Structure formats: structure tokens, C-alpha cells
Coordinates of C-alpha atoms and ligand atoms in Angstrom, one line a residue:
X1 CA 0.0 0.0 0.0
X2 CA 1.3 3.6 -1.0
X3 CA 2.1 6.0 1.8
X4 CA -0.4 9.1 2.3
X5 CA 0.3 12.4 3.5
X6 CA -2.2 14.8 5.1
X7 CA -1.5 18.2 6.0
X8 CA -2.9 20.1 8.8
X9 CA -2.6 23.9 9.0
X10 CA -2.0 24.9 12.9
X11 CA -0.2 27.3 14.5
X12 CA 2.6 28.4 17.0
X13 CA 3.1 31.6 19.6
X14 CA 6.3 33.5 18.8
X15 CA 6.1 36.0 21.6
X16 CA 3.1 37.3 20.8
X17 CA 2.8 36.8 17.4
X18 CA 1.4 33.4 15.5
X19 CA 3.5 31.7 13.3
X20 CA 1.9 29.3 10.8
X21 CA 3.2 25.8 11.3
X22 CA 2.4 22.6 8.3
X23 CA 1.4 19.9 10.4
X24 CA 2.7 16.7 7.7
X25 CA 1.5 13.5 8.3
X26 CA 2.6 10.5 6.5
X27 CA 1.5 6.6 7.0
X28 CA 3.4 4.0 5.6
X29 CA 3.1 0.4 5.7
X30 CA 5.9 -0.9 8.6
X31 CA 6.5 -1.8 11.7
X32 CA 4.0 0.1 14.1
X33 CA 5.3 3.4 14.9
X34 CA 4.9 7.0 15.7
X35 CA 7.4 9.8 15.1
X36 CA 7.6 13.5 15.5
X37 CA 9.8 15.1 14.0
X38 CA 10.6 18.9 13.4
X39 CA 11.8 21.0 16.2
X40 CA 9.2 20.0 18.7
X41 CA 9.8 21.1 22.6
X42 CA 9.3 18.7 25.2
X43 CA 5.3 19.1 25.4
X44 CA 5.1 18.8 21.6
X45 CA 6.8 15.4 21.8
X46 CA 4.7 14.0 24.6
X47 CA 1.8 14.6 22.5
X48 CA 2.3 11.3 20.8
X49 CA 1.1 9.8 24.1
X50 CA -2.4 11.6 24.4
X51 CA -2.9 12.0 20.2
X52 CA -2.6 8.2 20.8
X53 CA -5.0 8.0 23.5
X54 CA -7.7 10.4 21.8
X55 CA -7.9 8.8 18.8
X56 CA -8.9 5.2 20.2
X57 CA -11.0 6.9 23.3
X58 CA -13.1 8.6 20.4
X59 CA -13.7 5.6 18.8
X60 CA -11.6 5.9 16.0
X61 CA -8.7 3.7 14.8
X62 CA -5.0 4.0 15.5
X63 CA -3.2 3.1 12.4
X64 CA -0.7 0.2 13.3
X65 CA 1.2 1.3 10.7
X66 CA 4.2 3.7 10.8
X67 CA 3.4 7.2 11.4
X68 CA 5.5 10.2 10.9
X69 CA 4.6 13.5 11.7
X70 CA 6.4 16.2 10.5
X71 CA 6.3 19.8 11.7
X72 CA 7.2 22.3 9.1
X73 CA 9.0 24.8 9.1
X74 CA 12.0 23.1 10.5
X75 CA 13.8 26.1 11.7
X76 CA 10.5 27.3 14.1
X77 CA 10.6 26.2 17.4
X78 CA 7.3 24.5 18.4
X79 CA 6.4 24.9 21.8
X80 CA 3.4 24.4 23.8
X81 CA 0.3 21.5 23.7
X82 CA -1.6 23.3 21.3
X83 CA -0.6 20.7 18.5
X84 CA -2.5 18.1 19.8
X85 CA -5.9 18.6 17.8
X86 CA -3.8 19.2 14.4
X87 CA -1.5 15.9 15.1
X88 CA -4.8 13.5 15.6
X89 CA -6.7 15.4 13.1
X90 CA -3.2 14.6 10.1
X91 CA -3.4 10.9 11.6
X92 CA -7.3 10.8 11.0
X93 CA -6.8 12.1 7.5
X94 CA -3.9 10.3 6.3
X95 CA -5.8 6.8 7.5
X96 CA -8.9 7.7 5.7
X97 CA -11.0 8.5 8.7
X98 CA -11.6 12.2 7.8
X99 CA -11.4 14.1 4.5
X100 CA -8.3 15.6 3.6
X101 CA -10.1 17.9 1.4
X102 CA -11.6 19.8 4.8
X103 CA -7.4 20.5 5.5
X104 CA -7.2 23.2 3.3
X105 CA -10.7 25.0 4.5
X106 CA -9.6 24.6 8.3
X107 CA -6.8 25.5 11.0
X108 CA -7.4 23.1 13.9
X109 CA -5.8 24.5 17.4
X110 CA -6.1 22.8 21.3
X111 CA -4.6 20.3 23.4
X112 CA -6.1 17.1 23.4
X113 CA -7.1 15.0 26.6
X114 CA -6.5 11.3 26.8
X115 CA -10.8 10.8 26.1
X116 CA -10.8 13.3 23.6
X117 CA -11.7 16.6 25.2
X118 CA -10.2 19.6 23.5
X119 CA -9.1 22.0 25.7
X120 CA -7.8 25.3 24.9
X121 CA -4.9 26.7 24.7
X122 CA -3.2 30.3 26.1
X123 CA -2.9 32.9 22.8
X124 CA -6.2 31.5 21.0
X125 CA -6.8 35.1 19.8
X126 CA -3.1 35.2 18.4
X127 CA -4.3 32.2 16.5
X128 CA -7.0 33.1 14.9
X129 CA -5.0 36.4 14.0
X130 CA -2.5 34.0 11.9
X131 CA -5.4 31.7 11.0
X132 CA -7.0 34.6 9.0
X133 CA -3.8 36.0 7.8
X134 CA -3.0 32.3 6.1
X135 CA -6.0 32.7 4.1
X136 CA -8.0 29.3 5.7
X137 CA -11.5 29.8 5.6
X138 CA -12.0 28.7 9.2
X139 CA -10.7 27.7 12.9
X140 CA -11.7 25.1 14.9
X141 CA -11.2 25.2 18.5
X142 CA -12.3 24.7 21.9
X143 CA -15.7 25.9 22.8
X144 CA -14.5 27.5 25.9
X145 CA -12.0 29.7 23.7
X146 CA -13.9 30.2 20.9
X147 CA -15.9 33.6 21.7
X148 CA -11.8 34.8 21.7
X149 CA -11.4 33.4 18.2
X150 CA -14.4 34.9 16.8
X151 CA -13.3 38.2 18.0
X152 CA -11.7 37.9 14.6
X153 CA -13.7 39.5 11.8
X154 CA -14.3 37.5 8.4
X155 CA -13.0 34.0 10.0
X156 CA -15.5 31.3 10.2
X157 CA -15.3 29.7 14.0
X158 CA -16.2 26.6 15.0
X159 CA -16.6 25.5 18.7
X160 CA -16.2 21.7 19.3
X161 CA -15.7 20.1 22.5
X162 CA -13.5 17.0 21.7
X163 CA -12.3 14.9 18.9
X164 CA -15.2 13.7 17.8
X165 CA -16.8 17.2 17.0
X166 CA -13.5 18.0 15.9
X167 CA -14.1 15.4 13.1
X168 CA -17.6 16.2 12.6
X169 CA -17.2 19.6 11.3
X170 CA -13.8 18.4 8.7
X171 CA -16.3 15.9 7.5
X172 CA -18.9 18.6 6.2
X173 CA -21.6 18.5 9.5
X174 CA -22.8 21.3 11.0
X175 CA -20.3 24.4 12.2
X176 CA -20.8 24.7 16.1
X177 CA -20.9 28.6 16.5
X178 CA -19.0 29.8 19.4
X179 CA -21.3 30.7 22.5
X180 CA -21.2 34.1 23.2
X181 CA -18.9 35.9 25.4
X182 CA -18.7 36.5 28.8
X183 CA -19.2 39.8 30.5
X184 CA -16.1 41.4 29.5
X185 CA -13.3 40.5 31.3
X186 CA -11.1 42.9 33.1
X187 CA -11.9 45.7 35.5
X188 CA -15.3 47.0 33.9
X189 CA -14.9 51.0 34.1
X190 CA -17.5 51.1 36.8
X191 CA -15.9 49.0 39.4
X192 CA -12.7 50.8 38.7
X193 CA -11.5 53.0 42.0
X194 CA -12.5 56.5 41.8
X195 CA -11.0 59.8 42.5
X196 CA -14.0 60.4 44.9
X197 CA -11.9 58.7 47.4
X198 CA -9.5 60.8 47.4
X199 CA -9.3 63.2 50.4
X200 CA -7.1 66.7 50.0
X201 CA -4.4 66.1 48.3
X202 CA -4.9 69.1 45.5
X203 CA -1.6 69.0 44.0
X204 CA -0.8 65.3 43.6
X205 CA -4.2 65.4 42.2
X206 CA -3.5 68.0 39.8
X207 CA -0.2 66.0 38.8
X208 CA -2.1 62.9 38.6
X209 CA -4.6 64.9 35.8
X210 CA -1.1 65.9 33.7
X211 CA 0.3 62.8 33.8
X212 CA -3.3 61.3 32.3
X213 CA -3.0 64.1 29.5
X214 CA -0.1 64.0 28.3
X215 CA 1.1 60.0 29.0
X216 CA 3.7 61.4 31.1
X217 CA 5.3 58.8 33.1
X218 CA 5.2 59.9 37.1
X219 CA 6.8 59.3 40.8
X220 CA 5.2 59.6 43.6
X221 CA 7.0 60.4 46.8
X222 CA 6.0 60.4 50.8
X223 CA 5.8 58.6 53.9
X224 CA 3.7 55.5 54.7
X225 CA 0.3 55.8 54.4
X226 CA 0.0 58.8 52.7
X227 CA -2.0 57.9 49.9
X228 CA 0.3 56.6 47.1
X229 CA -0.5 53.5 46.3
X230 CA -4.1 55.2 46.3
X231 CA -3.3 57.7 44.0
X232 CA -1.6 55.2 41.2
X233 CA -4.2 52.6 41.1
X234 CA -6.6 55.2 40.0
X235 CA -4.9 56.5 37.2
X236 CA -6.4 53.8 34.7
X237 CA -9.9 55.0 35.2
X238 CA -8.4 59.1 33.9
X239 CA -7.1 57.5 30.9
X240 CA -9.6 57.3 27.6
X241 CA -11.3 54.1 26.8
X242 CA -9.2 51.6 24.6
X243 CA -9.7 51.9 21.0
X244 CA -10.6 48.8 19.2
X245 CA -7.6 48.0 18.1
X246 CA -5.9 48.6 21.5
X247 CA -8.3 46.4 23.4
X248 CA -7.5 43.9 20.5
X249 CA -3.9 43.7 21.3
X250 CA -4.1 43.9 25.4
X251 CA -6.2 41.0 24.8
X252 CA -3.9 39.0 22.7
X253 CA -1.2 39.9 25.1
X254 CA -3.0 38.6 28.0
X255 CA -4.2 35.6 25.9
X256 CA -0.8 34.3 25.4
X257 CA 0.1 35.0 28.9
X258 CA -2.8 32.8 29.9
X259 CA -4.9 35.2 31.6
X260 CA -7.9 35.3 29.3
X261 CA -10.7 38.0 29.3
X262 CA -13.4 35.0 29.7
X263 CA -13.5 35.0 26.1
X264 CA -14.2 38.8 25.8
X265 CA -12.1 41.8 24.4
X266 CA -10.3 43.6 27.1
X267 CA -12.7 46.8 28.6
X268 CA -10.6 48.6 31.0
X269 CA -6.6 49.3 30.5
X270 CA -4.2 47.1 32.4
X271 CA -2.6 48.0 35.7
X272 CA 0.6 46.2 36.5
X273 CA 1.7 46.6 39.5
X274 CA 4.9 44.1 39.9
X275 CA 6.1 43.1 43.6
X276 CA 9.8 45.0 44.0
X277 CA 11.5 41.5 44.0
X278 CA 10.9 40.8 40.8
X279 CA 13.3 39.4 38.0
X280 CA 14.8 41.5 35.0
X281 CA 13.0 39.0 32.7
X282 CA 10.2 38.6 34.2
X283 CA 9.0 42.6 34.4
X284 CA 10.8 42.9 30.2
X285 CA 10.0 39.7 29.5
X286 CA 12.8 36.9 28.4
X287 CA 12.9 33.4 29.5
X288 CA 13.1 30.0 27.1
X289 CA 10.8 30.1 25.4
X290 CA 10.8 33.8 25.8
X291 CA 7.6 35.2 27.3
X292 CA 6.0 38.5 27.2
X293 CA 7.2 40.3 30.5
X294 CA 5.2 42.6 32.6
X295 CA 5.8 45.2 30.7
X296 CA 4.0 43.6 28.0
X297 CA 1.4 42.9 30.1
X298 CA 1.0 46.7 30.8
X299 CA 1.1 47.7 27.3
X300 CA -1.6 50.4 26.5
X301 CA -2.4 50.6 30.8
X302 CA -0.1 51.5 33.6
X303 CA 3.0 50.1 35.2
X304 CA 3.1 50.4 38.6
X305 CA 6.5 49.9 40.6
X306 CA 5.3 50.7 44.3
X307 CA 8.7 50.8 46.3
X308 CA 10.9 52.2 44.0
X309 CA 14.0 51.9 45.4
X310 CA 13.3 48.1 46.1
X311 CA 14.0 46.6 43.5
X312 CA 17.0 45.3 42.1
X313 CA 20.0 47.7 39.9
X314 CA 19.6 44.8 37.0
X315 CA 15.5 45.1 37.2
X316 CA 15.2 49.2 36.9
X317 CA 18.2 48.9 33.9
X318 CA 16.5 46.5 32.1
X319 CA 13.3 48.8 31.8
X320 CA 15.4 51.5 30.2
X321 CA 15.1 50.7 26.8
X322 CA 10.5 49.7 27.2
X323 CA 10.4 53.3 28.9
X324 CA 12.3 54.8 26.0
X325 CA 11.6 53.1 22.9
X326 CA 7.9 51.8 23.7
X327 CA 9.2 47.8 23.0
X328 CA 11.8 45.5 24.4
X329 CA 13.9 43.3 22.0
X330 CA 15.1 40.0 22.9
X331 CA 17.9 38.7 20.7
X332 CA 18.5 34.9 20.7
X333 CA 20.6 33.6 18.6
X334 CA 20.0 35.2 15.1
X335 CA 16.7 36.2 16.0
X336 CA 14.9 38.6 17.5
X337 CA 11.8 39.0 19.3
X338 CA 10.5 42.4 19.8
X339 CA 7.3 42.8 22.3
X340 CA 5.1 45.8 22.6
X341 CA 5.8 47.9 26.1
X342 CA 3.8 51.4 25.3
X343 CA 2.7 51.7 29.5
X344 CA 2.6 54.2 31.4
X345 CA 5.1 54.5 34.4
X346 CA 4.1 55.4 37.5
X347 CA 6.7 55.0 40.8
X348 CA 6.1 55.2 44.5
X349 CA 8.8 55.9 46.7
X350 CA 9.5 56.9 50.1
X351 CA 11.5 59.5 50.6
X352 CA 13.8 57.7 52.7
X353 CA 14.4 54.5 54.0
X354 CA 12.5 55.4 57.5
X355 CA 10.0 57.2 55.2
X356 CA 9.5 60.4 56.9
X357 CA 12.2 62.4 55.9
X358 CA 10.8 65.8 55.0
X359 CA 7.6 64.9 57.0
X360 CA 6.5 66.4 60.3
X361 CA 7.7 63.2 62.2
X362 CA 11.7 63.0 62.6
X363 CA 13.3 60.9 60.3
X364 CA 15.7 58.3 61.9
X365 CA 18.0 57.4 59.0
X366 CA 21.8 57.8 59.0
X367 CA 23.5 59.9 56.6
X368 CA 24.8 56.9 54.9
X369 CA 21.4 55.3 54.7
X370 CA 20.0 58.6 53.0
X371 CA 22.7 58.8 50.5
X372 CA 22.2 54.7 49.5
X373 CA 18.7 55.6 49.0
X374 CA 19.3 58.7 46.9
X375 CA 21.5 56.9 44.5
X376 CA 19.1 53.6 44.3
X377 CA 16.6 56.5 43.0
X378 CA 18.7 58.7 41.1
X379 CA 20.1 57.3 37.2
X380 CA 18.6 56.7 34.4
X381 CA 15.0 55.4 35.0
X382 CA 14.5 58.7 37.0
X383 CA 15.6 60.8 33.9
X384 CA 12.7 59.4 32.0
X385 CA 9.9 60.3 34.7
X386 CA 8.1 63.4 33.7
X387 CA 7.1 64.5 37.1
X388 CA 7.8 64.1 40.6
X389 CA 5.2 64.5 43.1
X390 CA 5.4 64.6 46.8
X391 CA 2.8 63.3 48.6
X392 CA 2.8 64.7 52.0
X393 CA 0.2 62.8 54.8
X394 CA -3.2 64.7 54.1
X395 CA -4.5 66.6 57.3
X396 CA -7.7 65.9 60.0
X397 CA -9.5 68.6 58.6
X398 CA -8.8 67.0 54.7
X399 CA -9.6 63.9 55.7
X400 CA -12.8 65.4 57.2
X401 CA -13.4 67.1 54.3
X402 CA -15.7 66.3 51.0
X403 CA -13.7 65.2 47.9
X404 CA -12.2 67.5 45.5
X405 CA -13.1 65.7 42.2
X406 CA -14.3 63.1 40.8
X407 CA -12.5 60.3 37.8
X408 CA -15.2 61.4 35.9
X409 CA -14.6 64.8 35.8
X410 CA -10.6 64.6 35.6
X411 CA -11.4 62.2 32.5
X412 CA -13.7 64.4 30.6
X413 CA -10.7 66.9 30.8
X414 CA -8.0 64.1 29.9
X415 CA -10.0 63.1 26.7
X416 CA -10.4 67.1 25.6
X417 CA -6.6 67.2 25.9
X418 CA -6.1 64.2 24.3
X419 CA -8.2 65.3 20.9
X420 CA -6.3 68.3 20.9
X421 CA -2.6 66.2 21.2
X422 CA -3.8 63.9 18.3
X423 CA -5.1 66.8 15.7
X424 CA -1.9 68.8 16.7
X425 CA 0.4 65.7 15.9
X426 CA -1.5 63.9 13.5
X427 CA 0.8 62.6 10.6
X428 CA 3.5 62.3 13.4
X429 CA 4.7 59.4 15.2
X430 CA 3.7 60.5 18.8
X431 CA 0.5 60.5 19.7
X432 CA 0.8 62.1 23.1
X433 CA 3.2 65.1 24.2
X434 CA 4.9 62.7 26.5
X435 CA 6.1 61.2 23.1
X436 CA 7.9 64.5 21.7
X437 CA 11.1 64.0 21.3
X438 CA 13.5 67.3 21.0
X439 CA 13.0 67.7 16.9
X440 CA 9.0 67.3 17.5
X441 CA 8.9 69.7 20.0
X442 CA 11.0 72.2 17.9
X443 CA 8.3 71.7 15.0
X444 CA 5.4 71.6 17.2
X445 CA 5.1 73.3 20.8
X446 CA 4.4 77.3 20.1
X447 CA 5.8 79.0 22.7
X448 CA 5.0 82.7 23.8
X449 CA 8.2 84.9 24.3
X450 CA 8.2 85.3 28.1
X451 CA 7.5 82.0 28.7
X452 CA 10.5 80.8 26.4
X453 CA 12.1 83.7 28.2
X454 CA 11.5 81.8 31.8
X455 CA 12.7 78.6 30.8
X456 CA 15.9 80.3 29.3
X457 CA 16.4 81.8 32.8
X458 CA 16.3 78.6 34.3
X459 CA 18.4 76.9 32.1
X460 CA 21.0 79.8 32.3
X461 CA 20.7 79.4 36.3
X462 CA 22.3 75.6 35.8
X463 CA 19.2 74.1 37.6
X464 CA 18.5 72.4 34.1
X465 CA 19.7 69.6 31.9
X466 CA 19.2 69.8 28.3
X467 CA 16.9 67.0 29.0
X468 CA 15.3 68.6 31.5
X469 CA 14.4 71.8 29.3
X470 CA 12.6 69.3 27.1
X471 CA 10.5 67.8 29.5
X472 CA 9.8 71.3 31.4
X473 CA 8.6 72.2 27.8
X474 CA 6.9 68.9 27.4
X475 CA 4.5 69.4 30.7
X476 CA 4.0 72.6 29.8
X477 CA 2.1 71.7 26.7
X478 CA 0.3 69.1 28.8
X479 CA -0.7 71.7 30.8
X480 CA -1.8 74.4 28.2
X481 CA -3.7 71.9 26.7
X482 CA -5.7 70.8 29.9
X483 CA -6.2 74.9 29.6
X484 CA -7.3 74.9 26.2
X485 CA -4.2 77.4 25.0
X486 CA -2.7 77.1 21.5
X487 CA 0.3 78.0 22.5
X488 CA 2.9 77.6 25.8
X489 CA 2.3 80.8 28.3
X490 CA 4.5 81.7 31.1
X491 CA 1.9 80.1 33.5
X492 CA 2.4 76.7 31.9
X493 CA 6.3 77.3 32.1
X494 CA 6.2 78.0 35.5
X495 CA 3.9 75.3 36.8
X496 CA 5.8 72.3 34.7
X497 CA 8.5 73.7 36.6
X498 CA 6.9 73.3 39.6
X499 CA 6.0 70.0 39.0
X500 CA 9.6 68.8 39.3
X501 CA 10.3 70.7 42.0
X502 CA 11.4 67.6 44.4
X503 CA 14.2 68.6 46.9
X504 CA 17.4 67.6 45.2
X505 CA 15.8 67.0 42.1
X506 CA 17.6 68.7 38.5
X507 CA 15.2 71.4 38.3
X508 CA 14.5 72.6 41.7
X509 CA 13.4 76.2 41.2
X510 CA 15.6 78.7 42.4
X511 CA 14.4 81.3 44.5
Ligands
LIG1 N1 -5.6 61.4 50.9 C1 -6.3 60.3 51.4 N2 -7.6 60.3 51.3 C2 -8.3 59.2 51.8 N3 -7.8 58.1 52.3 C3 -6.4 58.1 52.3 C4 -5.6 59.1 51.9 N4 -4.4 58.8 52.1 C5 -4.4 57.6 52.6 N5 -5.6 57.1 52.8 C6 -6.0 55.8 53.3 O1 -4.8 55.2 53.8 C7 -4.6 53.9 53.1 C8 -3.2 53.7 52.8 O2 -2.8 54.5 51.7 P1 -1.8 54.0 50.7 O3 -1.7 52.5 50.7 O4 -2.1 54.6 49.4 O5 -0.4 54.6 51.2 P2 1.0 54.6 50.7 O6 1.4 56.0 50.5 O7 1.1 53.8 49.4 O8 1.8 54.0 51.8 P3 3.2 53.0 51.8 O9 4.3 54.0 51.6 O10 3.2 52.4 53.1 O11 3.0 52.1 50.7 C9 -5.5 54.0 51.9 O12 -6.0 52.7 51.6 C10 -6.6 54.9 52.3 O13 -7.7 54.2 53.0
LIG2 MG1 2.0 52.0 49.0

């Protein structure tokens, strides 16, 4: 008898991005056998063991023949279960037990269980990405991911439950339509904290606003308990709704990462907020395979680094390049992966290691200890931070008092700002003004003559970087736009100054 080769369309997750992998399956009369072959990790190779068990537990036959299975291209590396369903389905085909016409209308994707459940597997959004991209007409997968797939336009998706179904639909029967989604997952905006909380507090509030403007990354700095951690966890809810697009890639992200939206696109923005002992790779991803870090996960939300000066030299370096360029790229070996990382940042701090220096409780640290601190905070990271806030401990009478704002009414003003950064930098490649770089600002930011006047005398009076003259022009656009101005007035000037005003901070402003 002549060999026969069936070929299966499936895919694998490079990052975050599908690849299309040929699943070729080949029967030949022999001794009984079944090989994989084709740069297949570890959980690709035990497959064999519960392909082999599916097949007979769903009532189908297990050729005794000898099987190989070849995963094509050679030079991808296949990692992950998610083969399972496109293995059994190449075996069923290549023995006659399911039309290998039906190969080149689907892409099959799931892990298999030994009865023949199909499961589903992390990055089924990804999948269904590629799967339209290839050109197949449809995907099958497992009902419990399928609402994800179909969040796919123009792909037909079909939701089985195991093998059997699997086979049903190749062989022409009736297309299983996925069930409908789940609330969306997520935060919903509504349960989201609110400003309203907030007691006192009118500057960091007011900083907290810019930052939501403009995208301007942000530290916050005080003792204990005054309200940091507060303030960051609310700055999602300022920020405007995700865009389509956007919610479709945070939810491909988390997808992959294995924490799906219950099958729904992504509603609220992420916030990532990281415990200070983490690993360089796992807050910028890396790892073997490598896996989206993070802060991938915060890409299009908020990364949150409460503790500042806790975590690790290595762990702040390795978020230079994210913060700067908006994407991390891991090279191995001739490759290279690049990941998404557009977050805002958003740092806590105390100001010392006690945390109440500059309070009005004595602070108990040694000079030594302050100077440690200082340096842990000072660098590189700290250069591309927009503002620094302190947060001093609100009074009795604030606490006492009614609320200043409301999210709702900070956002309204965010999203007018926002319209006014796109239509001034549409055709550009920054989208907010925490994105102009020094040739954008040149071409872009008006700028009345005394303000320019103002920031030259600060410059002059050494308590400015070149840097720091950007991002003092930066806010200050932030800031005329929250007021509506076309161009940069002294007021503006003077209050992003004001805004980096931190006690040993670059641009301190001189008496
Ligand atoms: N301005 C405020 N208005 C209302 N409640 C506040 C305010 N500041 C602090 N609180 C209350 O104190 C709690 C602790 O605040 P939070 O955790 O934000 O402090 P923190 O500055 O992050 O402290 P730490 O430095 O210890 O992390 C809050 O959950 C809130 O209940
Ligand atoms: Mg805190």
C-alpha cells in the first residue's frame, strides 16, 4: 500500500505573534510506529502519548502502521500543547477517517485530553490572527475559547468540544458557532476606584490629571500611608477608553500570557503593579521560550513599581530601553523578538528608607542610609519620569473634608486634551506630548516669548539639563492643553516647573 500524507494547518506563539506551522503527516506500511519530528519542545513530543489516546478513546482507529509526523518549518521552534488537535486530526486524515479535502478549508488548534476533550490553549486570539492571515476559511477550537477566536472579523469559527466534534465539522456536519462571550473581562470601568476617594491632596491630584494628559510617566514620593499607592491605582480610570484595536492587542497579550478575558475583548486598561523582588525577565520579558514580561502585560495601561528603590540595579536597567523606545527586543541567537511595552510608568517611593524624611515626624535614617537611598533612585529610570510628586500625609481637617473631584470629571478633561494632542500631531509618530522627542517639539510646541524667556532663565541658572528643558517644555504643553491654550504661556512654564520641583531633584526652582 502507498504512503499518504495529510496536511494540517495549525499554529505556533512566537512571543506574541502566531506563526503558521504545516502539520505533515505521512503513514506507511511498517512496523507500528509514531514519530515526531521537526523542532518540537518537550510538550510537543509528549503529545504522541495523548494523540494516541484520543484517537482510540473517540472511537476511531490507531493506524498500526508507521506514522510520521512532520512539523514544518524546521527552523520554528514549536512549543506548547496546542498541536495536539492538528496531530490527531493529520493521523485521522492520512488513515482515511476524515477528509483531507476539509485540511485546506480549516486551522485546527487545542490540546487534546486522553478521552478526547479539547481544551484550549493560552494565545487563542493570536491564533485566529494567523489563522485569517493564512488565508484558511475557518478555525476550529475549543468551545471555551472560541468567543476569543471569533473576536476575529471574516474567520468562520467553530466550537467543538472534543475529537469527535472536531471530526464532525472536517467531515462537512454542522459548524458549532461559538457561545457568546462572557461579560467582558477585566476591570469594567465602573468597578474601577474613583478619584472620589480621594481626600485633600490638590496637588498630587493635579499631577495625577497631567500625567493622564499627556502620557507622562510619574513618581510619587511620601511617607507611609499617605495615599500613594491610592493615587496610582486610579490613574487607569483618567485615561480614555481603549480603542478597538488597542483592546484587541491587550487582549492578545493577555491571551498568550494565559490570563484570558473569559472570552471577551479587554474593557478597562491594564494596571501592572509588579512586587519590588521581581526578576529582569520577568518585568521585560525573556525566559526560554521567551515570554511576554510585565511590561507587555502593561502595554496600552499602567505600570506600577510601588517601592521604587526596592527593586534590584539589573531590574530598573532592564526597563530603560521599554520606557524609551515603547518595546523590548530580545535577541536569541540570530533572532529577534521584539514585544510591545507602550505603559505608562508610575513609581512610588518613600522619601527615605524610614520614610519620613521631609515629614512632620523626625526621620531616623543615617546619613549613609540617606545617600544609599538617593543613589538607588537617582540614574537613568529617573531621567525618563516626567514628574515628581510629593505626597505629604493629608491633614484631620482633609480627611474630614468632601472630595475635590471626581474620575469622571478629571477624564472628561483628559480626553479634551487628548483630541487636541492627536489633531496637533496627527501625521506624526507620537500621539501624546509625553512622546515628543526634541525635533518634535521644535516643530510643534508654540511658545510665547516670556514664557520661552522663563525657561531660558532657568536653564542659564544651571538648575537644568538639556533633557530637562525638554520635559519642562513637554509638561507645559500638557498643561496648556488641559487649559485649552494654542500656545505655551509663562503660567504653563512656571507650573511644569513646579512640578519637578522635588528637593534635590535637576530642576529645583531657584528662589
Ligand atoms: N488622601 C487620602 N484620602 C483618603 N484616604 C487616604 C488618603 N491617604 C491615605 N488614605 C488611606 O490610607 C490607606 C493607605 O494608603 P496607601 O496605601 O495609598 O499609602 P502609601 O502612601 O502607598 O503607603 P506606603 O508607603 O506604606 O506604601 C488608603 O487605603 C486609604 O484608605
Ligand atoms: Mg504603598
Amino acid at each position: 500500500m502507498p504512503s499518504v500524507l495529510a496536511r494540517v494547518v495549525t499554529f505556533t506563539i512566537d512571543g506574541i505573534d502566531p506563526l503558521p506551522v504545516w502539520v505533515e503527516v505521512d503513514i506507511r506500511p511498517g512496523l507500528p510506529a509514531f514519530r515526531i519530528v521537526g523542532l518540537a519542545d518537550a510538550a510537543v513530543r509528549e503529545s504522541r502519548e495523548r494523540v494516541h489516546a484520543a484517537i482510540l478513546n473517540s472511537g476511531f482507529d490507531f493506524p498500526a502502521r508507521r506514522i510520521t509526523a512532520n512539523l514544518a518549518p524546521a527552523h520554528v521552534r514549536k512549543v506548547g500543547p496546542g498541536f495536539d488537535a492538528a496531530l490527531a486530526v493529520g493521523v485521522l486524515a492520512a488513515s482515511g477517517q476524515c477528509p483531507i479535502e476539509a485540511l485546506e478549508r480549516w486551522a485546527v488548534f487545542g490540546e487534546l485530553s486522553l478521552t478526547g476533550t479539547l481544551r484550549g490553549c493560552p494565545g487563542v486570539l493570536a491564533v485566529a490572527q494567523g489563522a485569517r492571515r493564512t488565508g484558511v476559511a475557518g478555525l476550529v477550537v475549543a468551545r471555551e475559547r472560541a468567543p476569543e477566536a471569533a473576536l476575529v472579523e471574516g474567520l468562520e469559527v467553530a466550537a467543538v468540544d472534543d475529537l469527535r466534534g472536531l471530526a464532525a465539522v472536517l467531515d462537512g456536519g454542522d459548524v458549532p458557532p461559538p457561545p457568546p462571550a462572557a461579560p467582558s473581562a477585566g476591570v469594567a470601568r465602573h468597578e474601577q476606584p474613583d478619584l472620589a476617594d480621594v481626600r485633600g491632596h490638590e496637588m498630587p491630584l493635579r499631577a495625577l490629571e497631567i500625567a493622564a494628559a499627556g502620557g507622562h510617566n510619574l513618581l510619587l514620593e511620601g511617607p507611609p500611608g499617605s495615599g500613594k499607592t491610592m493615587l496610582a491605582r486610579r490613574l487607569p480610570g483618567l485615561l480614555p477608553p481603549l480603542s478597538r484595536d488597542e483592546a484587541l492587542e491587550v487582549t492578545r497579550i493577555h491571551s498568550v500570557a494565559g490570563a484570558a478575558h473569559r472570552g471577551g475583548l479587554a474593557s478597562a486598561r491594564p494596571f501592572r503593579a509588579p512586587h519590588h523582588t521581581i526578576s529582569p525577565a520577568g518585568l521585560v520579558g525573556g525566559g526560554r521560550p521567551p515570554a511576554p514580561g510585565e511590561a507587555t502585560l502593561a502595554h496600552h495601561g499602567v505600570l506600577f513599581l510601588d517601592e521604587l528603590s526596592e527593586f534590584s540595579r539589573p531590574t530598573l536597567e532592564a526597563l530603560r530601553q521599554p520606557v524609551e523606545d515603547g518595546e523590548i527586543v530580545i535577541v536569541r541567537g540570530q533572532q529577534a523578538l521584539r514585544l510591545p511595552t507602550r505603559f505608562m510608568l508610575v513609581a512610588a517611593t518613600n522619601p527615605c528608607p524610614c520614610g519620613f524624611a521631609g515629614s512632620d515626624r523626625p526621620c531616623r535614617c543615617g546619613e549613609l542610609e540617606l545617600m544609599r537611598h538617593r543613589r538607588r533612585l537617582s540614574g537613568p529610570l529617573l531621567d525618563r519620569i516626567d514628574l515628581l510628586v510629593t505626597v505629604t500625609r493629608p491633614s484631620a481637617a482633609a480627611l474630614a473634608a468632601a472630595p475635590c473631584t471626581s474620575s469622571e470629571a478629571v477624564r472628561e478633561r483628559v480626553l479634551a486634551a487628548r483630541e487636541r494632542q492627536r489633531a496637533r500631531l496627527a501625521g506624526t509618530a507620537a500621539r501624546t506630548n509625553a512622546q515628543l522627542d526634541a525635533r518634535l517639539l521644535r516643530a510643534h510646541v508654540r511658545i510665547g516669548a516670556d514664557a520661552r524667556r522663563a525657561l531660558a532663565q532657568a536653564y542659564d541658572r544651571g538648575g537644568l539639563s538639556a533633557r530637562g528643558h525638554d520635559r519642562v517644555l513637554r509638561m507645559a504643553r500638557t498643561v496648556a492643553d488641559l487649559a485649552d491654550r494654542d500656545a505655551v504661556g509663562l503660567e504653563d512654564v512656571l507650573h511644569a516647573l513646579a512640578l519637578r520641583a522635588r528637593e534635590g531633584g535637576d530642576e529645583a526652582v531657584a528662589a
